[in-house]
């Protein structure tokens, strides 16, 4: 995807600087009010604009759909585009299981007639399966697990799937944990650039939720698979870390009060937003 077209067109969906204006189209606030989820109207406007510019021979990939708010936003008016989504329904305990039914319903009734290929499972396993996505990924929206390792792997594991030029949008990017992962990743991988940072003024900012960063990837050499070091991290994430996550969510469902306190202590610093 010619990513400059996306950045040049932002002025067509925002009346001023996207950082501090609301999108012109009221549909995004309406979707936010009607579809349960975490993405804000400004984020939906950005996702939709990006999807509208996707060439026919490339795919849009989302990781972390929950009940489908971000996908509903991206698909409006974009029925002719190719959408893939990955979700493991692990987070939020039982609410994750309920999310499956609500997601399917939202995709059937609200996705603007677009076909969304929903791939259920761990994104770090799915993305490593050759041939699962039938086109190079021109737009990649990551809104899955938010740890340093997950955010590092979100870029590493996706890179081989990306088109030679791709737009990568990362949610919750105002959180220090995300920026740390991006710094580590960009130091080790050529061809990546952070082009726009729409940061949250405080936690759950109505305009930008917890922030959205736009990265551009331009392949600098031949397409390569994961390095040995990155593959080792991926294997760790999909085995040991996955078991820890499953156990944590299971405990969280049974003892929500305790889980919230522990999460608050463990994640407080990595998810703190100045002013929040
Ligand atoms: C914040 S929610 C996504 C919100 C959604 N994009 C919206 O607009 O409301 C994060 C989602 O990522 C999913 N997730 C977390 N880790 C994942 C993984 N390894 N593979 C696939 N999905 C994952 C969770 O189950 C959860 O539904």
PDB file of C-alpha atoms and ligand atoms in Angstrom:
ATOM      1  CA  UNK A   1       0.000   0.000   0.000  1.00  0.00           C
ATOM      2  CA  UNK A   2       1.229   3.437  -0.820  1.00  0.00           C
ATOM      3  CA  UNK A   3       1.187   4.683   2.752  1.00  0.00           C
ATOM      4  CA  UNK A   4       1.687   8.368   1.875  1.00  0.00           C
ATOM      5  CA  UNK A   5      -1.867   8.337   0.408  1.00  0.00           C
ATOM      6  CA  UNK A   6      -3.195   7.531   3.877  1.00  0.00           C
ATOM      7  CA  UNK A   7      -1.300  10.313   5.659  1.00  0.00           C
ATOM      8  CA  UNK A   8      -2.197  12.805   2.901  1.00  0.00           C
ATOM      9  CA  UNK A   9      -5.916  11.923   3.165  1.00  0.00           C
ATOM     10  CA  UNK A  10      -6.277  12.411   6.941  1.00  0.00           C
ATOM     11  CA  UNK A  11      -7.482  15.964   6.253  1.00  0.00           C
ATOM     12  CA  UNK A  12     -10.532  14.545   4.454  1.00  0.00           C
ATOM     13  CA  UNK A  13     -11.870  12.859   7.609  1.00  0.00           C
ATOM     14  CA  UNK A  14     -10.774  15.303  10.318  1.00  0.00           C
ATOM     15  CA  UNK A  15     -11.597  19.039  10.278  1.00  0.00           C
ATOM     16  CA  UNK A  16      -8.159  19.893  11.735  1.00  0.00           C
ATOM     17  CA  UNK A  17      -5.230  18.125  13.362  1.00  0.00           C
ATOM     18  CA  UNK A  18      -6.515  14.586  14.156  1.00  0.00           C
ATOM     19  CA  UNK A  19      -4.777  14.809  17.533  1.00  0.00           C
ATOM     20  CA  UNK A  20      -7.236  17.376  18.830  1.00  0.00           C
ATOM     21  CA  UNK A  21     -10.298  17.382  16.615  1.00  0.00           C
ATOM     22  CA  UNK A  22     -13.199  14.955  16.344  1.00  0.00           C
ATOM     23  CA  UNK A  23     -13.797  13.196  13.011  1.00  0.00           C
ATOM     24  CA  UNK A  24     -16.207  14.978  10.668  1.00  0.00           C
ATOM     25  CA  UNK A  25     -18.396  11.890  10.176  1.00  0.00           C
ATOM     26  CA  UNK A  26     -20.732  11.220  13.158  1.00  0.00           C
ATOM     27  CA  UNK A  27     -20.849   7.487  12.256  1.00  0.00           C
ATOM     28  CA  UNK A  28     -17.741   6.723  14.319  1.00  0.00           C
ATOM     29  CA  UNK A  29     -19.187   8.080  17.558  1.00  0.00           C
ATOM     30  CA  UNK A  30     -22.413   6.241  16.786  1.00  0.00           C
ATOM     31  CA  UNK A  31     -20.606   2.901  16.307  1.00  0.00           C
ATOM     32  CA  UNK A  32     -18.784   3.589  19.566  1.00  0.00           C
ATOM     33  CA  UNK A  33     -22.138   4.024  21.289  1.00  0.00           C
ATOM     34  CA  UNK A  34     -23.753   0.972  19.701  1.00  0.00           C
ATOM     35  CA  UNK A  35     -21.001  -1.678  19.575  1.00  0.00           C
ATOM     36  CA  UNK A  36     -19.369  -2.635  22.864  1.00  0.00           C
ATOM     37  CA  UNK A  37     -15.612  -2.266  22.690  1.00  0.00           C
ATOM     38  CA  UNK A  38     -12.493  -0.275  23.330  1.00  0.00           C
ATOM     39  CA  UNK A  39     -11.665   1.739  20.208  1.00  0.00           C
ATOM     40  CA  UNK A  40     -12.547   5.444  20.108  1.00  0.00           C
ATOM     41  CA  UNK A  41     -14.272   7.435  17.320  1.00  0.00           C
ATOM     42  CA  UNK A  42     -10.961   8.966  16.154  1.00  0.00           C
ATOM     43  CA  UNK A  43      -9.401   5.514  15.944  1.00  0.00           C
ATOM     44  CA  UNK A  44     -12.381   4.207  13.963  1.00  0.00           C
ATOM     45  CA  UNK A  45     -12.084   7.129  11.519  1.00  0.00           C
ATOM     46  CA  UNK A  46      -8.387   6.330  11.005  1.00  0.00           C
ATOM     47  CA  UNK A  47      -8.990   2.575  10.542  1.00  0.00           C
ATOM     48  CA  UNK A  48     -11.806   3.208   8.082  1.00  0.00           C
ATOM     49  CA  UNK A  49      -9.779   5.692   6.039  1.00  0.00           C
ATOM     50  CA  UNK A  50      -6.860   3.265   5.891  1.00  0.00           C
ATOM     51  CA  UNK A  51      -9.087   0.379   4.777  1.00  0.00           C
ATOM     52  CA  UNK A  52     -10.658   2.538   2.051  1.00  0.00           C
ATOM     53  CA  UNK A  53      -7.205   3.012   0.492  1.00  0.00           C
ATOM     54  CA  UNK A  54      -6.194  -0.661   0.527  1.00  0.00           C
ATOM     55  CA  UNK A  55      -5.366  -1.982  -2.959  1.00  0.00           C
ATOM     56  CA  UNK A  56      -7.308  -5.029  -4.233  1.00  0.00           C
ATOM     57  CA  UNK A  57      -4.276  -7.293  -4.179  1.00  0.00           C
ATOM     58  CA  UNK A  58      -3.588  -6.707  -0.469  1.00  0.00           C
ATOM     59  CA  UNK A  59      -5.367  -7.677   2.757  1.00  0.00           C
ATOM     60  CA  UNK A  60      -6.332  -5.855   5.969  1.00  0.00           C
ATOM     61  CA  UNK A  61      -5.415  -7.801   9.097  1.00  0.00           C
ATOM     62  CA  UNK A  62      -6.690  -7.078  12.602  1.00  0.00           C
ATOM     63  CA  UNK A  63      -5.458  -8.827  15.745  1.00  0.00           C
ATOM     64  CA  UNK A  64      -7.753  -8.520  18.765  1.00  0.00           C
ATOM     65  CA  UNK A  65     -11.353  -8.086  17.681  1.00  0.00           C
ATOM     66  CA  UNK A  66     -13.218  -8.588  20.972  1.00  0.00           C
ATOM     67  CA  UNK A  67     -16.844  -7.842  19.982  1.00  0.00           C
ATOM     68  CA  UNK A  68     -15.936  -6.282  16.662  1.00  0.00           C
ATOM     69  CA  UNK A  69     -16.109  -2.524  17.224  1.00  0.00           C
ATOM     70  CA  UNK A  70     -12.859  -1.773  15.372  1.00  0.00           C
ATOM     71  CA  UNK A  71     -13.778  -4.144  12.525  1.00  0.00           C
ATOM     72  CA  UNK A  72     -17.237  -2.616  12.184  1.00  0.00           C
ATOM     73  CA  UNK A  73     -15.541   0.775  11.877  1.00  0.00           C
ATOM     74  CA  UNK A  74     -12.979  -0.417   9.330  1.00  0.00           C
ATOM     75  CA  UNK A  75     -15.468  -2.221   7.101  1.00  0.00           C
ATOM     76  CA  UNK A  76     -18.046   0.576   6.599  1.00  0.00           C
ATOM     77  CA  UNK A  77     -18.171   1.421   2.885  1.00  0.00           C
ATOM     78  CA  UNK A  78     -15.328  -1.034   2.250  1.00  0.00           C
ATOM     79  CA  UNK A  79     -17.257  -4.164   1.242  1.00  0.00           C
ATOM     80  CA  UNK A  80     -14.892  -4.743  -1.687  1.00  0.00           C
ATOM     81  CA  UNK A  81     -11.787  -5.101   0.522  1.00  0.00           C
ATOM     82  CA  UNK A  82     -10.295  -8.288   1.967  1.00  0.00           C
ATOM     83  CA  UNK A  83     -10.446  -8.435   5.774  1.00  0.00           C
ATOM     84  CA  UNK A  84      -8.813 -10.968   8.096  1.00  0.00           C
ATOM     85  CA  UNK A  85      -9.186 -10.958  11.874  1.00  0.00           C
ATOM     86  CA  UNK A  86      -7.544 -12.995  14.617  1.00  0.00           C
ATOM     87  CA  UNK A  87      -8.993 -13.483  18.091  1.00  0.00           C
ATOM     88  CA  UNK A  88      -8.437 -16.152  20.749  1.00  0.00           C
ATOM     89  CA  UNK A  89     -11.320 -15.164  23.066  1.00  0.00           C
ATOM     90  CA  UNK A  90      -9.006 -15.653  26.016  1.00  0.00           C
ATOM     91  CA  UNK A  91      -9.039 -12.227  27.614  1.00  0.00           C
ATOM     92  CA  UNK A  92     -11.805 -11.076  29.906  1.00  0.00           C
ATOM     93  CA  UNK A  93     -12.498 -14.658  31.126  1.00  0.00           C
ATOM     94  CA  UNK A  94     -16.090 -15.705  30.496  1.00  0.00           C
ATOM     95  CA  UNK A  95     -16.787 -12.354  28.879  1.00  0.00           C
ATOM     96  CA  UNK A  96     -14.401 -13.516  26.141  1.00  0.00           C
ATOM     97  CA  UNK A  97     -16.649 -16.483  25.390  1.00  0.00           C
ATOM     98  CA  UNK A  98     -19.672 -14.223  25.254  1.00  0.00           C
ATOM     99  CA  UNK A  99     -17.712 -11.949  22.947  1.00  0.00           C
ATOM    100  CA  UNK A 100     -17.627 -14.674  20.260  1.00  0.00           C
ATOM    101  CA  UNK A 101     -21.425 -14.673  19.822  1.00  0.00           C
ATOM    102  CA  UNK A 102     -21.634 -10.882  19.902  1.00  0.00           C
ATOM    103  CA  UNK A 103     -18.756 -10.560  17.440  1.00  0.00           C
ATOM    104  CA  UNK A 104     -20.382 -12.941  14.970  1.00  0.00           C
ATOM    105  CA  UNK A 105     -23.655 -11.076  15.276  1.00  0.00           C
ATOM    106  CA  UNK A 106     -21.992  -7.691  14.779  1.00  0.00           C
ATOM    107  CA  UNK A 107     -20.069  -8.944  11.741  1.00  0.00           C
ATOM    108  CA  UNK A 108     -23.281 -10.340  10.221  1.00  0.00           C
ATOM    109  CA  UNK A 109     -25.383  -7.233  10.783  1.00  0.00           C
ATOM    110  CA  UNK A 110     -23.000  -4.281  10.922  1.00  0.00           C
ATOM    111  CA  UNK A 111     -19.916  -4.967   8.823  1.00  0.00           C
ATOM    112  CA  UNK A 112     -21.223  -3.091   5.788  1.00  0.00           C
ATOM    113  CA  UNK A 113     -21.560  -6.280   3.733  1.00  0.00           C
ATOM    114  CA  UNK A 114     -17.811  -6.950   3.878  1.00  0.00           C
ATOM    115  CA  UNK A 115     -16.527 -10.494   4.202  1.00  0.00           C
ATOM    116  CA  UNK A 116     -14.323 -10.891   7.249  1.00  0.00           C
ATOM    117  CA  UNK A 117     -12.229 -14.048   7.489  1.00  0.00           C
ATOM    118  CA  UNK A 118     -12.261 -14.680  11.228  1.00  0.00           C
ATOM    119  CA  UNK A 119      -9.338 -16.848  12.311  1.00  0.00           C
ATOM    120  CA  UNK A 120      -9.822 -18.113  15.845  1.00  0.00           C
ATOM    121  CA  UNK A 121      -6.712 -18.843  17.850  1.00  0.00           C
ATOM    122  CA  UNK A 122      -3.478 -17.386  19.148  1.00  0.00           C
ATOM    123  CA  UNK A 123      -2.286 -14.723  16.715  1.00  0.00           C
ATOM    124  CA  UNK A 124       1.363 -15.632  17.352  1.00  0.00           C
ATOM    125  CA  UNK A 125       0.634 -19.141  16.116  1.00  0.00           C
ATOM    126  CA  UNK A 126      -1.763 -18.164  13.336  1.00  0.00           C
ATOM    127  CA  UNK A 127       0.519 -15.521  11.818  1.00  0.00           C
ATOM    128  CA  UNK A 128       3.349 -18.060  11.610  1.00  0.00           C
ATOM    129  CA  UNK A 129       1.249 -20.509   9.569  1.00  0.00           C
ATOM    130  CA  UNK A 130       2.271 -20.203   5.930  1.00  0.00           C
ATOM    131  CA  UNK A 131      -0.514 -19.451   3.451  1.00  0.00           C
ATOM    132  CA  UNK A 132      -3.236 -18.680   6.004  1.00  0.00           C
ATOM    133  CA  UNK A 133      -3.673 -15.181   4.578  1.00  0.00           C
ATOM    134  CA  UNK A 134      -3.999 -15.244   0.811  1.00  0.00           C
ATOM    135  CA  UNK A 135      -2.616 -11.764   0.057  1.00  0.00           C
ATOM    136  CA  UNK A 136       0.198  -9.580   1.397  1.00  0.00           C
ATOM    137  CA  UNK A 137      -1.031  -7.539   4.344  1.00  0.00           C
ATOM    138  CA  UNK A 138      -1.137  -3.857   3.387  1.00  0.00           C
ATOM    139  CA  UNK A 139      -2.812  -2.700   6.614  1.00  0.00           C
ATOM    140  CA  UNK A 140      -2.223  -4.327   9.972  1.00  0.00           C
ATOM    141  CA  UNK A 141      -4.054  -3.206  13.115  1.00  0.00           C
ATOM    142  CA  UNK A 142      -2.744  -4.724  16.348  1.00  0.00           C
ATOM    143  CA  UNK A 143      -5.028  -4.546  19.388  1.00  0.00           C
ATOM    144  CA  UNK A 144      -4.199  -7.869  21.079  1.00  0.00           C
ATOM    145  CA  UNK A 145      -2.307  -8.672  24.268  1.00  0.00           C
ATOM    146  CA  UNK A 146      -0.404  -5.731  25.762  1.00  0.00           C
ATOM    147  CA  UNK A 147       2.905  -6.857  27.234  1.00  0.00           C
ATOM    148  CA  UNK A 148       6.396  -5.892  26.033  1.00  0.00           C
ATOM    149  CA  UNK A 149       6.915  -9.340  24.538  1.00  0.00           C
ATOM    150  CA  UNK A 150       3.492  -9.428  22.868  1.00  0.00           C
ATOM    151  CA  UNK A 151       4.042  -6.004  21.296  1.00  0.00           C
ATOM    152  CA  UNK A 152       7.545  -6.916  20.127  1.00  0.00           C
ATOM    153  CA  UNK A 153       6.239 -10.148  18.582  1.00  0.00           C
ATOM    154  CA  UNK A 154       3.203  -8.345  17.152  1.00  0.00           C
ATOM    155  CA  UNK A 155       5.629  -6.636  14.767  1.00  0.00           C
ATOM    156  CA  UNK A 156       8.183  -9.453  14.395  1.00  0.00           C
ATOM    157  CA  UNK A 157       5.722 -12.226  13.561  1.00  0.00           C
ATOM    158  CA  UNK A 158       3.683  -9.995  11.232  1.00  0.00           C
ATOM    159  CA  UNK A 159       6.659  -8.692   9.232  1.00  0.00           C
ATOM    160  CA  UNK A 160       6.936 -11.675   6.851  1.00  0.00           C
ATOM    161  CA  UNK A 161       3.218 -11.332   6.049  1.00  0.00           C
ATOM    162  CA  UNK A 162       3.376  -7.634   5.219  1.00  0.00           C
ATOM    163  CA  UNK A 163       3.298  -6.127   1.754  1.00  0.00           C
ATOM    164  CA  UNK A 164       6.572  -4.529   0.645  1.00  0.00           C
ATOM    165  CA  UNK A 165       5.084  -1.259   1.912  1.00  0.00           C
ATOM    166  CA  UNK A 166       2.517  -1.510   4.695  1.00  0.00           C
ATOM    167  CA  UNK A 167       0.711   0.653   7.231  1.00  0.00           C
ATOM    168  CA  UNK A 168       0.833  -0.711  10.769  1.00  0.00           C
ATOM    169  CA  UNK A 169      -1.509   0.773  13.383  1.00  0.00           C
ATOM    170  CA  UNK A 170      -0.924  -0.132  17.014  1.00  0.00           C
ATOM    171  CA  UNK A 171      -3.509   0.510  19.696  1.00  0.00           C
ATOM    172  CA  UNK A 172      -2.821   1.493  23.323  1.00  0.00           C
ATOM    173  CA  UNK A 173       0.486   2.879  22.131  1.00  0.00           C
ATOM    174  CA  UNK A 174       0.611   5.683  24.711  1.00  0.00           C
ATOM    175  CA  UNK A 175       1.327   2.995  27.290  1.00  0.00           C
ATOM    176  CA  UNK A 176       5.042   2.844  28.154  1.00  0.00           C
ATOM    177  CA  UNK A 177       4.946  -0.944  27.695  1.00  0.00           C
ATOM    178  CA  UNK A 178       4.106  -0.527  23.998  1.00  0.00           C
ATOM    179  CA  UNK A 179       6.693   2.173  23.357  1.00  0.00           C
ATOM    180  CA  UNK A 180       9.393   0.112  25.064  1.00  0.00           C
ATOM    181  CA  UNK A 181       8.564  -2.835  22.798  1.00  0.00           C
ATOM    182  CA  UNK A 182       8.651  -0.605  19.711  1.00  0.00           C
ATOM    183  CA  UNK A 183      12.040   0.868  20.657  1.00  0.00           C
ATOM    184  CA  UNK A 184      13.475  -2.636  21.161  1.00  0.00           C
ATOM    185  CA  UNK A 185      11.981  -3.893  17.911  1.00  0.00           C
ATOM    186  CA  UNK A 186      12.978  -0.938  15.730  1.00  0.00           C
ATOM    187  CA  UNK A 187      16.577  -1.120  16.970  1.00  0.00           C
ATOM    188  CA  UNK A 188      16.831  -4.673  15.645  1.00  0.00           C
ATOM    189  CA  UNK A 189      14.736  -4.538  12.463  1.00  0.00           C
ATOM    190  CA  UNK A 190      15.387  -2.270   9.451  1.00  0.00           C
ATOM    191  CA  UNK A 191      12.630  -0.794   7.305  1.00  0.00           C
ATOM    192  CA  UNK A 192      10.353   0.408  10.113  1.00  0.00           C
ATOM    193  CA  UNK A 193       9.440   3.961  11.000  1.00  0.00           C
ATOM    194  CA  UNK A 194       7.000   5.513  13.478  1.00  0.00           C
ATOM    195  CA  UNK A 195       5.218   8.149  11.409  1.00  0.00           C
ATOM    196  CA  UNK A 196       2.328   9.407  13.573  1.00  0.00           C
ATOM    197  CA  UNK A 197       1.663   9.231  17.302  1.00  0.00           C
ATOM    198  CA  UNK A 198      -1.862  10.136  18.299  1.00  0.00           C
ATOM    199  CA  UNK A 199      -1.428   9.944  22.034  1.00  0.00           C
ATOM    200  CA  UNK A 200      -4.015   9.846  24.792  1.00  0.00           C
ATOM    201  CA  UNK A 201      -4.071  12.881  27.081  1.00  0.00           C
ATOM    202  CA  UNK A 202      -5.110  10.547  29.913  1.00  0.00           C
ATOM    203  CA  UNK A 203      -6.261   6.961  30.343  1.00  0.00           C
ATOM    204  CA  UNK A 204      -9.302   6.137  28.192  1.00  0.00           C
ATOM    205  CA  UNK A 205      -9.210   9.529  26.490  1.00  0.00           C
ATOM    206  CA  UNK A 206     -12.540   9.825  24.580  1.00  0.00           C
ATOM    207  CA  UNK A 207     -10.672  10.870  21.409  1.00  0.00           C
ATOM    208  CA  UNK A 208      -7.763   8.426  21.323  1.00  0.00           C
ATOM    209  CA  UNK A 209      -8.580   5.805  24.004  1.00  0.00           C
ATOM    210  CA  UNK A 210      -5.054   4.822  25.130  1.00  0.00           C
ATOM    211  CA  UNK A 211      -3.348   6.167  22.010  1.00  0.00           C
ATOM    212  CA  UNK A 212      -2.795   4.981  18.459  1.00  0.00           C
ATOM    213  CA  UNK A 213       0.592   4.976  16.714  1.00  0.00           C
ATOM    214  CA  UNK A 214       0.993   4.654  12.943  1.00  0.00           C
ATOM    215  CA  UNK A 215       4.095   2.855  11.721  1.00  0.00           C
ATOM    216  CA  UNK A 216       5.231   2.319   8.164  1.00  0.00           C
ATOM    217  CA  UNK A 217       7.104  -0.764   7.040  1.00  0.00           C
ATOM    218  CA  UNK A 218       9.136  -0.764   3.835  1.00  0.00           C
ATOM    219  CA  UNK A 219      10.914  -4.002   3.021  1.00  0.00           C
ATOM    220  CA  UNK A 220      14.596  -3.325   2.550  1.00  0.00           C
ATOM    221  CA  UNK A 221      15.775  -6.702   1.218  1.00  0.00           C
ATOM    222  CA  UNK A 222      14.417 -10.111   0.285  1.00  0.00           C
ATOM    223  CA  UNK A 223      11.446 -11.413   2.279  1.00  0.00           C
ATOM    224  CA  UNK A 224      12.752 -13.330   5.312  1.00  0.00           C
ATOM    225  CA  UNK A 225      11.199 -15.427   8.010  1.00  0.00           C
ATOM    226  CA  UNK A 226      11.790 -14.786  11.709  1.00  0.00           C
ATOM    227  CA  UNK A 227      15.352 -14.635  13.002  1.00  0.00           C
ATOM    228  CA  UNK A 228      16.354 -17.471  15.343  1.00  0.00           C
ATOM    229  CA  UNK A 229      16.131 -15.139  18.327  1.00  0.00           C
ATOM    230  CA  UNK A 230      12.637 -13.906  17.382  1.00  0.00           C
ATOM    231  CA  UNK A 231      11.447 -17.460  16.722  1.00  0.00           C
ATOM    232  CA  UNK A 232      12.660 -18.459  20.215  1.00  0.00           C
ATOM    233  CA  UNK A 233      10.632 -15.590  21.696  1.00  0.00           C
ATOM    234  CA  UNK A 234       7.598 -16.654  19.658  1.00  0.00           C
ATOM    235  CA  UNK A 235       7.893 -20.235  20.913  1.00  0.00           C
ATOM    236  CA  UNK A 236       8.151 -18.972  24.509  1.00  0.00           C
ATOM    237  CA  UNK A 237       5.075 -16.749  24.037  1.00  0.00           C
ATOM    238  CA  UNK A 238       2.971 -19.520  22.493  1.00  0.00           C
ATOM    239  CA  UNK A 239       3.879 -22.173  25.070  1.00  0.00           C
ATOM    240  CA  UNK A 240       4.939 -21.059  28.566  1.00  0.00           C
ATOM    241  CA  UNK A 241       3.540 -17.535  28.408  1.00  0.00           C
ATOM    242  CA  UNK A 242       0.252 -18.777  26.962  1.00  0.00           C
ATOM    243  CA  UNK A 243      -0.171 -21.181  29.876  1.00  0.00           C
ATOM    244  CA  UNK A 244       0.535 -18.372  32.349  1.00  0.00           C
ATOM    245  CA  UNK A 245      -1.996 -16.127  30.584  1.00  0.00           C
ATOM    246  CA  UNK A 246      -4.688 -18.826  30.570  1.00  0.00           C
ATOM    247  CA  UNK A 247      -4.124 -19.479  34.281  1.00  0.00           C
ATOM    248  CA  UNK A 248      -4.231 -15.756  35.066  1.00  0.00           C
ATOM    249  CA  UNK A 249      -7.511 -15.229  33.184  1.00  0.00           C
ATOM    250  CA  UNK A 250      -9.021 -18.327  34.847  1.00  0.00           C
ATOM    251  CA  UNK A 251      -8.114 -16.980  38.308  1.00  0.00           C
ATOM    252  CA  UNK A 252      -9.368 -13.547  37.262  1.00  0.00           C
ATOM    253  CA  UNK A 253     -12.782 -14.985  36.339  1.00  0.00           C
ATOM    254  CA  UNK A 254     -13.156 -16.799  39.655  1.00  0.00           C
ATOM    255  CA  UNK A 255     -11.719 -14.104  41.949  1.00  0.00           C
ATOM    256  CA  UNK A 256     -12.167 -10.805  40.089  1.00  0.00           C
ATOM    257  CA  UNK A 257     -11.411  -8.596  43.114  1.00  0.00           C
ATOM    258  CA  UNK A 258      -8.062 -10.252  43.851  1.00  0.00           C
ATOM    259  CA  UNK A 259      -7.095 -10.362  40.166  1.00  0.00           C
ATOM    260  CA  UNK A 260      -7.832  -6.645  39.754  1.00  0.00           C
ATOM    261  CA  UNK A 261      -5.622  -5.734  42.712  1.00  0.00           C
ATOM    262  CA  UNK A 262      -2.727  -7.881  41.484  1.00  0.00           C
ATOM    263  CA  UNK A 263      -3.063  -6.555  37.910  1.00  0.00           C
ATOM    264  CA  UNK A 264      -3.120  -3.007  39.267  1.00  0.00           C
ATOM    265  CA  UNK A 265       0.198  -3.541  41.041  1.00  0.00           C
ATOM    266  CA  UNK A 266       1.861  -5.484  38.215  1.00  0.00           C
ATOM    267  CA  UNK A 267       0.667  -3.329  35.303  1.00  0.00           C
ATOM    268  CA  UNK A 268       0.314   0.061  36.970  1.00  0.00           C
ATOM    269  CA  UNK A 269       3.589   1.523  35.762  1.00  0.00           C
ATOM    270  CA  UNK A 270       3.657  -0.045  32.321  1.00  0.00           C
ATOM    271  CA  UNK A 271       0.188   1.261  31.486  1.00  0.00           C
ATOM    272  CA  UNK A 272       0.332   4.652  33.200  1.00  0.00           C
ATOM    273  CA  UNK A 273      -0.412   7.657  31.004  1.00  0.00           C
ATOM    274  CA  UNK A 274       0.847  11.032  32.226  1.00  0.00           C
ATOM    275  CA  UNK A 275      -2.144  13.089  33.236  1.00  0.00           C
ATOM    276  CA  UNK A 276      -4.247   9.942  33.754  1.00  0.00           C
TER     277      UNK A 276
HETATM  278  C1  LIG B   1      -8.723  -4.704  23.754  1.00  0.00           C
HETATM  279  S1  LIG B   1      -9.469  -6.092  23.062  1.00  0.00           S
HETATM  280  C2  LIG B   1      -9.771  -5.626  21.397  1.00  0.00           C
HETATM  281  C3  LIG B   1     -10.749  -4.509  21.265  1.00  0.00           C
HETATM  282  C4  LIG B   1     -11.358  -4.309  19.890  1.00  0.00           C
HETATM  283  N1  LIG B   1     -10.363  -4.101  18.872  1.00  0.00           N
HETATM  284  C5  LIG B   1     -12.354  -3.181  19.907  1.00  0.00           C
HETATM  285  O1  LIG B   1     -12.370  -2.375  18.972  1.00  0.00           O
HETATM  286  O2  LIG B   1     -13.159  -3.132  20.845  1.00  0.00           O
HETATM  287  C6  LIG B   1      -8.124  -7.210  22.910  1.00  0.00           C
HETATM  288  C7  LIG B   1      -8.524  -8.558  22.327  1.00  0.00           C
HETATM  289  O3  LIG B   1      -7.335  -9.260  21.952  1.00  0.00           O
HETATM  290  C8  LIG B   1      -7.553 -10.640  22.144  1.00  0.00           C
HETATM  291  N2  LIG B   1      -6.241 -11.310  22.244  1.00  0.00           N
HETATM  292  C9  LIG B   1      -5.316 -11.174  23.244  1.00  0.00           C
HETATM  293  N3  LIG B   1      -4.242 -11.946  23.001  1.00  0.00           N
HETATM  294  C10 LIG B   1      -4.484 -12.571  21.810  1.00  0.00           C
HETATM  295  C11 LIG B   1      -3.742 -13.515  21.036  1.00  0.00           C
HETATM  296  N4  LIG B   1      -2.546 -13.957  21.449  1.00  0.00           N
HETATM  297  N5  LIG B   1      -4.276 -13.953  19.882  1.00  0.00           N
HETATM  298  C12 LIG B   1      -5.497 -13.512  19.477  1.00  0.00           C
HETATM  299  N6  LIG B   1      -6.250 -12.612  20.159  1.00  0.00           N
HETATM  300  C13 LIG B   1      -5.749 -12.153  21.321  1.00  0.00           C
HETATM  301  C14 LIG B   1      -8.368 -10.688  23.433  1.00  0.00           C
HETATM  302  O4  LIG B   1      -9.081 -11.885  23.594  1.00  0.00           O
HETATM  303  C15 LIG B   1      -9.259  -9.457  23.329  1.00  0.00           C
HETATM  304  O5  LIG B   1     -10.552  -9.772  22.832  1.00  0.00           O
END
